[in-house]
Amino acid sequence: MEVDLPDVVAEVSAAFAAYEKALTSNDVATLNALFRNDYRTIRYGIGENLYGYDAIAAFRAARNPAGLMRDLSNTVITAYGRDTAVASTLFHRASAPGRVGRQMQTWVRFAEGWRIVAAHVSLIDTPDEKA
């Protein structure tokens, strides 16, 4: 298996950027489209465990759109072969000083394009980088 084929990393990077734009602008239709419409799709959030596309879509529809802007850092996209990739990033929000968010997504290429099949979001106190 080839890791980090440049064209695959570019494709997933573009999908990841589309997700981030949709997230921060509360474009629910695009967010829903980027998750695999399947009962096996999972999203573990900061305060929720969502099993299946329908639960994820319901969460998105009900989410408060205030305060979604954030800054990303340490984004890493790793492609495994031509059809699977993992996107990992840290995020920081002005509304959460002293905290850092962590996000990981597993992306898989389907006939309809790249889709998230598993996601995890968490928020922790900013680690002491000197330790």
XYZ file of N, CA, C and O in Angstrom:
524
model
N 0.840 -1.183 0.000
C 0.000 0.000 0.000
C 0.880 1.240 0.000
O 1.852 1.324 0.739
N 0.495 2.196 -0.802
C 1.223 3.459 -0.846
C 0.577 4.450 0.118
O -0.643 4.551 0.191
N 1.429 5.148 0.846
C 0.966 6.132 1.812
C 1.256 7.525 1.270
O 2.336 7.780 0.728
N 0.275 8.394 1.399
C 0.390 9.806 1.031
C 0.640 10.041 -0.459
O 1.486 10.862 -0.835
N -0.110 9.341 -1.297
C -0.071 9.663 -2.720
C -0.485 11.129 -2.870
O -1.533 11.531 -2.341
N 0.304 11.938 -3.551
C 0.039 13.377 -3.596
C -1.357 13.748 -4.109
O -1.994 14.657 -3.553
N -1.856 13.052 -5.128
C -3.179 13.394 -5.651
C -4.284 13.052 -4.654
O -5.268 13.785 -4.525
N -4.111 11.981 -3.907
C -5.107 11.594 -2.915
C -5.088 12.583 -1.743
O -6.144 13.031 -1.287
N -3.916 12.939 -1.272
C -3.807 13.923 -0.189
C -4.444 15.245 -0.627
O -5.171 15.878 0.151
N -4.232 15.649 -1.864
C -4.828 16.890 -2.378
C -6.359 16.799 -2.399
O -7.050 17.755 -2.013
N -6.888 15.667 -2.826
C -8.345 15.490 -2.868
C -8.947 15.558 -1.464
O -9.965 16.231 -1.235
N -8.349 14.862 -0.523
C -8.879 14.849 0.845
C -8.676 16.213 1.503
O -9.542 16.686 2.247
N -7.571 16.862 1.204
C -7.352 18.216 1.733
C -8.454 19.163 1.252
O -8.949 19.992 2.027
N -8.853 19.035 0.004
C -9.936 19.864 -0.528
C -11.260 19.538 0.151
O -12.032 20.441 0.496
N -11.530 18.257 0.371
C -12.762 17.860 1.057
C -12.748 18.364 2.498
O -13.765 18.856 3.010
N -11.604 18.269 3.155
C -11.454 18.751 4.520
C -11.687 20.265 4.584
O -12.373 20.765 5.486
N -11.145 21.000 3.616
C -11.346 22.454 3.559
C -12.821 22.788 3.346
O -13.349 23.735 3.948
N -13.496 22.022 2.506
C -14.930 22.234 2.284
C -15.710 21.977 3.569
O -16.656 22.713 3.896
N -15.315 20.956 4.306
C -15.955 20.665 5.589
C -15.763 21.832 6.551
O -16.704 22.283 7.199
N -14.538 22.329 6.656
C -14.247 23.421 7.589
C -15.043 24.676 7.225
O -15.611 25.330 8.103
N -15.102 25.003 5.947
C -15.881 26.159 5.507
C -17.363 25.972 5.858
O -18.014 26.893 6.360
N -17.881 24.783 5.601
C -19.287 24.501 5.911
C -19.541 24.555 7.412
O -20.573 25.063 7.852
N -18.593 24.052 8.203
C -18.755 24.049 9.655
C -18.829 25.464 10.207
O -19.734 25.794 10.965
N -17.889 26.308 9.807
C -17.823 27.645 10.381
C -18.908 28.577 9.832
O -19.183 29.613 10.436
N -19.538 28.207 8.723
C -20.636 29.013 8.181
C -21.998 28.364 8.442
O -23.012 28.843 7.944
N -22.008 27.260 9.187
C -23.215 26.499 9.507
C -23.990 26.092 8.251
O -25.213 26.159 8.208
N -23.257 25.637 7.238
C -23.855 25.124 5.999
C -24.221 23.662 6.245
O -23.466 22.742 5.920
N -25.373 23.455 6.842
C -25.799 22.124 7.275
C -25.915 21.156 6.097
O -25.549 19.984 6.214
N -26.401 21.622 4.965
C -26.550 20.743 3.801
C -25.201 20.177 3.364
O -25.080 18.981 3.082
N -24.178 21.012 3.326
C -22.840 20.533 2.941
C -22.269 19.627 4.013
O -21.674 18.580 3.691
N -22.429 19.984 5.276
C -21.944 19.116 6.353
C -22.575 17.731 6.239
O -21.882 16.711 6.333
N -23.883 17.692 6.034
C -24.562 16.405 5.889
C -24.050 15.644 4.679
O -23.856 14.428 4.743
N -23.833 16.340 3.586
C -23.374 15.679 2.360
C -21.985 15.069 2.524
O -21.665 14.074 1.863
N -21.166 15.646 3.394
C -19.804 15.142 3.559
C -19.704 13.946 4.501
O -18.674 13.281 4.552
N -20.767 13.664 5.235
C -20.809 12.439 6.039
C -21.466 11.333 5.221
O -22.426 11.576 4.492
N -20.977 10.126 5.350
C -21.546 8.976 4.651
C -22.956 8.720 5.174
O -23.170 8.597 6.378
N -23.906 8.644 4.260
C -25.299 8.377 4.630
C -25.436 6.875 4.867
O -25.771 6.115 3.961
N -25.169 6.481 6.107
C -25.129 5.063 6.460
C -25.354 4.928 7.965
O -24.890 5.770 8.737
N -26.028 3.896 8.363
C -26.289 3.700 9.798
C -25.016 3.392 10.569
O -24.987 3.507 11.799
N -23.932 3.039 9.890
C -22.670 2.725 10.556
C -21.763 3.938 10.729
O -20.707 3.830 11.342
N -22.141 5.082 10.191
C -21.342 6.297 10.347
C -21.458 6.768 11.797
O -22.540 6.779 12.368
N -20.326 7.165 12.380
C -20.277 7.538 13.792
C -19.613 8.902 13.944
O -18.631 9.205 13.273
N -20.153 9.694 14.856
C -19.518 10.955 15.246
C -19.579 11.070 16.758
O -20.654 11.142 17.340
N -18.402 11.044 17.385
C -18.303 11.307 18.813
C -17.973 12.782 18.961
O -16.943 13.253 18.488
N -18.854 13.540 19.593
C -18.657 14.968 19.755
C -18.232 15.322 21.161
O -17.998 14.459 22.003
N -18.155 16.602 21.419
C -17.739 17.081 22.731
C -18.740 16.667 23.797
O -18.366 16.296 24.901
N -20.024 16.680 23.448
C -21.030 16.335 24.439
C -22.049 15.328 23.963
O -23.101 15.184 24.580
N -21.746 14.623 22.863
C -22.715 13.686 22.313
C -22.011 12.528 21.620
O -20.898 12.668 21.128
N -22.682 11.382 21.611
C -22.236 10.199 20.871
C -23.315 9.912 19.835
O -24.442 9.558 20.199
N -22.982 10.072 18.576
C -23.972 9.964 17.509
C -23.690 8.739 16.654
O -22.616 8.618 16.065
N -24.667 7.859 16.604
C -24.545 6.623 15.844
C -25.497 6.683 14.661
O -26.710 6.744 14.837
N -24.928 6.687 13.471
C -25.722 6.694 12.251
C -25.899 8.086 11.672
O -25.915 9.095 12.393
N -26.021 8.118 10.359
C -26.171 9.373 9.625
C -27.366 10.179 10.131
O -27.265 11.400 10.290
N -28.491 9.529 10.389
C -29.695 10.254 10.807
C -29.467 11.006 12.120
O -29.904 12.155 12.270
N -28.778 10.399 13.061
C -28.488 11.063 14.339
C -27.542 12.244 14.133
O -27.703 13.299 14.764
N -26.573 12.078 13.256
C -25.625 13.161 12.971
C -26.354 14.325 12.305
O -26.179 15.488 12.675
N -27.203 14.032 11.330
C -27.958 15.077 10.639
C -28.901 15.798 11.603
O -29.047 17.025 11.543
N -29.530 15.070 12.511
C -30.424 15.692 13.489
C -29.643 16.625 14.412
O -30.106 17.723 14.739
N -28.457 16.207 14.831
C -27.604 17.060 15.659
C -27.266 18.346 14.921
O -27.363 19.443 15.473
N -26.866 18.237 13.666
C -26.511 19.418 12.874
C -27.695 20.374 12.744
O -27.545 21.585 12.831
N -28.875 19.819 12.518
C -30.074 20.651 12.331
C -30.422 21.425 13.600
O -30.933 22.543 13.523
N -30.118 20.858 14.769
C -30.503 21.475 16.034
C -29.391 22.323 16.654
O -29.634 23.044 17.620
N -28.188 22.262 16.103
C -27.044 22.931 16.708
C -27.182 24.444 16.646
O -27.586 25.013 15.635
N -26.796 25.101 17.730
C -26.770 26.561 17.785
C -25.647 27.048 16.861
O -24.490 26.657 17.036
N -25.954 27.920 15.904
C -24.927 28.358 14.955
C -24.005 29.456 15.477
O -23.107 29.892 14.761
N -24.173 29.893 16.705
C -23.328 30.964 17.254
C -21.961 30.417 17.655
O -21.841 29.309 18.171
N -20.932 31.210 17.425
C -19.591 30.893 17.916
C -18.900 29.734 17.237
O -18.126 29.022 17.866
N -19.136 29.544 15.952
C -18.538 28.399 15.258
C -17.149 28.697 14.678
O -16.436 27.767 14.299
N -16.772 29.960 14.611
C -15.463 30.303 14.048
C -14.351 29.727 14.919
O -14.480 29.663 16.145
N -13.279 29.321 14.268
C -12.158 28.746 14.990
C -10.910 28.842 14.142
O -10.976 29.045 12.931
N -9.773 28.691 14.777
C -8.492 28.660 14.082
C -7.949 27.244 14.187
O -7.995 26.633 15.268
N -7.430 26.730 13.088
C -6.865 25.385 13.061
C -5.349 25.448 13.198
O -4.718 26.414 12.783
N -4.777 24.381 13.733
C -3.320 24.234 13.776
C -2.977 22.748 13.726
O -3.806 21.888 14.044
N -1.768 22.480 13.314
C -1.233 21.114 13.275
C -2.130 20.147 12.495
O -2.286 18.992 12.898
N -2.692 20.609 11.399
C -3.530 19.742 10.579
C -2.645 18.743 9.833
O -1.665 19.119 9.202
N -3.003 17.476 9.943
C -2.281 16.399 9.266
C -3.296 15.553 8.516
O -4.270 15.082 9.108
N -3.056 15.369 7.225
C -3.901 14.496 6.416
C -3.008 13.398 5.869
O -2.015 13.677 5.194
N -3.351 12.172 6.207
C -2.574 11.014 5.779
C -3.465 10.104 4.954
O -4.540 9.705 5.416
N -3.022 9.810 3.750
C -3.782 8.932 2.858
C -3.168 7.540 2.883
O -1.941 7.388 2.833
N -4.035 6.539 2.948
C -3.619 5.136 2.938
C -4.185 4.510 1.674
O -5.379 4.234 1.603
N -3.331 4.340 0.683
C -3.814 3.867 -0.603
C -4.580 4.974 -1.310
O -4.371 6.163 -1.060
N -5.502 4.588 -2.173
C -6.247 5.554 -2.972
C -7.626 5.878 -2.406
O -8.277 6.804 -2.873
N -8.069 5.130 -1.386
C -9.465 5.262 -0.999
C -9.730 5.499 0.484
O -10.884 5.520 0.897
N -8.680 5.691 1.279
C -8.871 5.906 2.716
C -7.880 6.960 3.194
O -6.721 6.966 2.766
N -8.345 7.826 4.078
C -7.465 8.853 4.643
C -7.961 9.231 6.036
O -9.134 9.038 6.373
N -7.047 9.781 6.820
C -7.373 10.289 8.145
C -6.951 11.754 8.193
O -5.827 12.093 7.815
N -7.863 12.607 8.652
C -7.570 14.026 8.838
C -7.599 14.323 10.329
O -8.572 13.987 11.015
N -6.541 14.923 10.822
C -6.430 15.271 12.239
C -6.069 16.745 12.344
O -5.233 17.236 11.581
N -6.670 17.437 13.294
C -6.350 18.846 13.480
C -6.626 19.267 14.914
O -7.400 18.615 15.625
N -5.981 20.330 15.311
C -6.305 21.009 16.555
C -7.077 22.264 16.192
O -6.875 22.838 15.119
N -7.968 22.699 17.084
C -8.662 23.955 16.835
C -8.754 24.768 18.109
O -8.730 24.239 19.217
N -8.834 26.084 17.910
C -8.860 27.035 19.013
C -9.999 28.013 18.754
O -10.147 28.508 17.637
N -10.789 28.271 19.777
C -11.897 29.230 19.688
C -11.698 30.331 20.730
O -11.330 30.044 21.875
N -11.981 31.554 20.315
C -11.879 32.684 21.245
C -12.812 32.497 22.428
O -12.521 32.956 23.536
N -13.910 31.786 22.207
C -14.882 31.565 23.281
C -14.437 30.504 24.287
O -15.118 30.277 25.287
N -13.286 29.852 24.023
C -12.791 28.809 24.926
C -11.307 29.032 25.232
O -10.459 28.198 24.888
N -10.973 30.161 25.867
C -9.559 30.408 26.174
C -9.005 29.339 27.114
O -9.712 28.855 27.994
N -7.761 28.964 26.870
C -7.131 27.948 27.706
C -7.532 26.531 27.363
O -7.161 25.584 28.057
N -8.303 26.380 26.295
C -8.755 25.054 25.861
C -8.308 24.838 24.418
O -8.167 25.789 23.660
N -8.109 23.599 24.066
C -7.776 23.237 22.687
C -8.706 22.103 22.259
O -8.959 21.166 23.023
N -9.234 22.236 21.062
C -10.073 21.188 20.509
C -9.243 20.251 19.656
O -8.234 20.645 19.066
N -9.687 19.009 19.615
C -9.022 17.994 18.790
C -10.086 17.350 17.913
O -11.184 17.038 18.376
N -9.760 17.169 16.655
C -10.716 16.593 15.711
C -10.004 15.577 14.825
O -8.934 15.860 14.286
N -10.604 14.416 14.692
C -10.104 13.393 13.768
C -11.270 12.894 12.939
O -12.379 12.718 13.447
N -10.998 12.694 11.663
C -12.005 12.184 10.740
C -11.382 11.086 9.893
O -10.267 11.237 9.403
N -12.132 10.018 9.689
C -11.743 8.988 8.729
C -12.566 9.224 7.473
O -13.804 9.240 7.523
N -11.881 9.433 6.373
C -12.499 9.683 5.066
C -12.317 8.454 4.181
O -11.236 7.855 4.157
N -13.367 8.085 3.457
C -13.315 6.959 2.523
C -13.879 7.425 1.188
O -14.885 8.141 1.151
N -13.239 6.994 0.106
C -13.729 7.332 -1.226
C -14.818 6.331 -1.627
O -14.607 5.120 -1.627
N -15.989 6.861 -1.956
C -17.107 6.071 -2.478
C -17.404 6.556 -3.890
O -16.808 7.533 -4.352
N -18.343 5.904 -4.554
C -18.716 6.317 -5.904
C -19.144 7.781 -5.931
O -18.875 8.496 -6.907
N -19.789 8.255 -4.856
C -20.261 9.641 -4.802
C -19.184 10.619 -4.350
O -19.416 11.820 -4.268
N -17.991 10.124 -4.014
C -16.881 10.983 -3.607
C -16.398 10.664 -2.204
O -16.770 9.657 -1.609
N -15.551 11.534 -1.673
C -14.992 11.360 -0.341
C -16.043 11.671 0.715
O -16.707 12.708 0.657
N -16.183 10.755 1.686
C -17.161 10.925 2.757
C -16.526 10.553 4.093
O -15.706 9.638 4.169
N -16.960 11.239 5.146
C -16.527 10.917 6.506
C -17.347 9.725 6.991
O -18.570 9.738 6.912
N -16.655 8.703 7.492
C -17.343 7.528 8.035
C -17.214 7.452 9.557
O -17.972 6.736 10.200
N -16.249 8.181 10.107
C -16.059 8.221 11.552
C -15.394 9.542 11.907
O -14.483 9.994 11.208
N -15.878 10.157 12.995
C -15.309 11.428 13.440
C -15.287 11.461 14.958
O -16.141 10.868 15.613
N -14.303 12.164 15.472
C -14.177 12.331 16.926
C -13.763 13.774 17.179
O -12.807 14.260 16.585
N -14.472 14.433 18.080
C -14.163 15.803 18.479
C -14.077 15.830 19.997
O -14.947 15.278 20.682
N -13.036 16.457 20.520
C -12.916 16.594 21.967
C -12.288 17.943 22.287
O -11.669 18.576 21.435
N -12.468 18.375 23.525
C -11.955 19.649 23.990
C -11.259 19.407 25.321
O -11.843 18.796 26.225
N -10.009 19.853 25.416
C -9.234 19.655 26.635
C -8.584 20.971 27.052
O -8.518 21.920 26.275
N -8.097 21.016 28.278
C -7.282 22.146 28.691
C -6.026 22.150 27.841
O -5.480 21.081 27.507
N -5.557 23.327 27.479
C -4.344 23.441 26.671
C -3.187 22.814 27.440
O -2.913 23.222 28.579
N -2.539 21.814 26.849
C -1.421 21.166 27.553
C -0.250 22.131 27.751
O -0.030 23.034 26.941
N 0.485 21.935 28.819
C 1.702 22.690 29.068
C 2.768 22.135 28.145
O 3.286 21.039 28.377
N 3.096 22.859 27.098
C 4.051 22.378 26.084
C 5.471 22.281 26.616
O 6.324 21.673 26.002
N 5.753 22.861 27.774
C 7.096 22.832 28.359
C 7.355 21.543 29.111
O 8.473 21.207 29.409
N 6.285 20.828 29.443
C 6.430 19.612 30.261
C 6.998 18.481 29.467
O 6.991 18.409 28.290
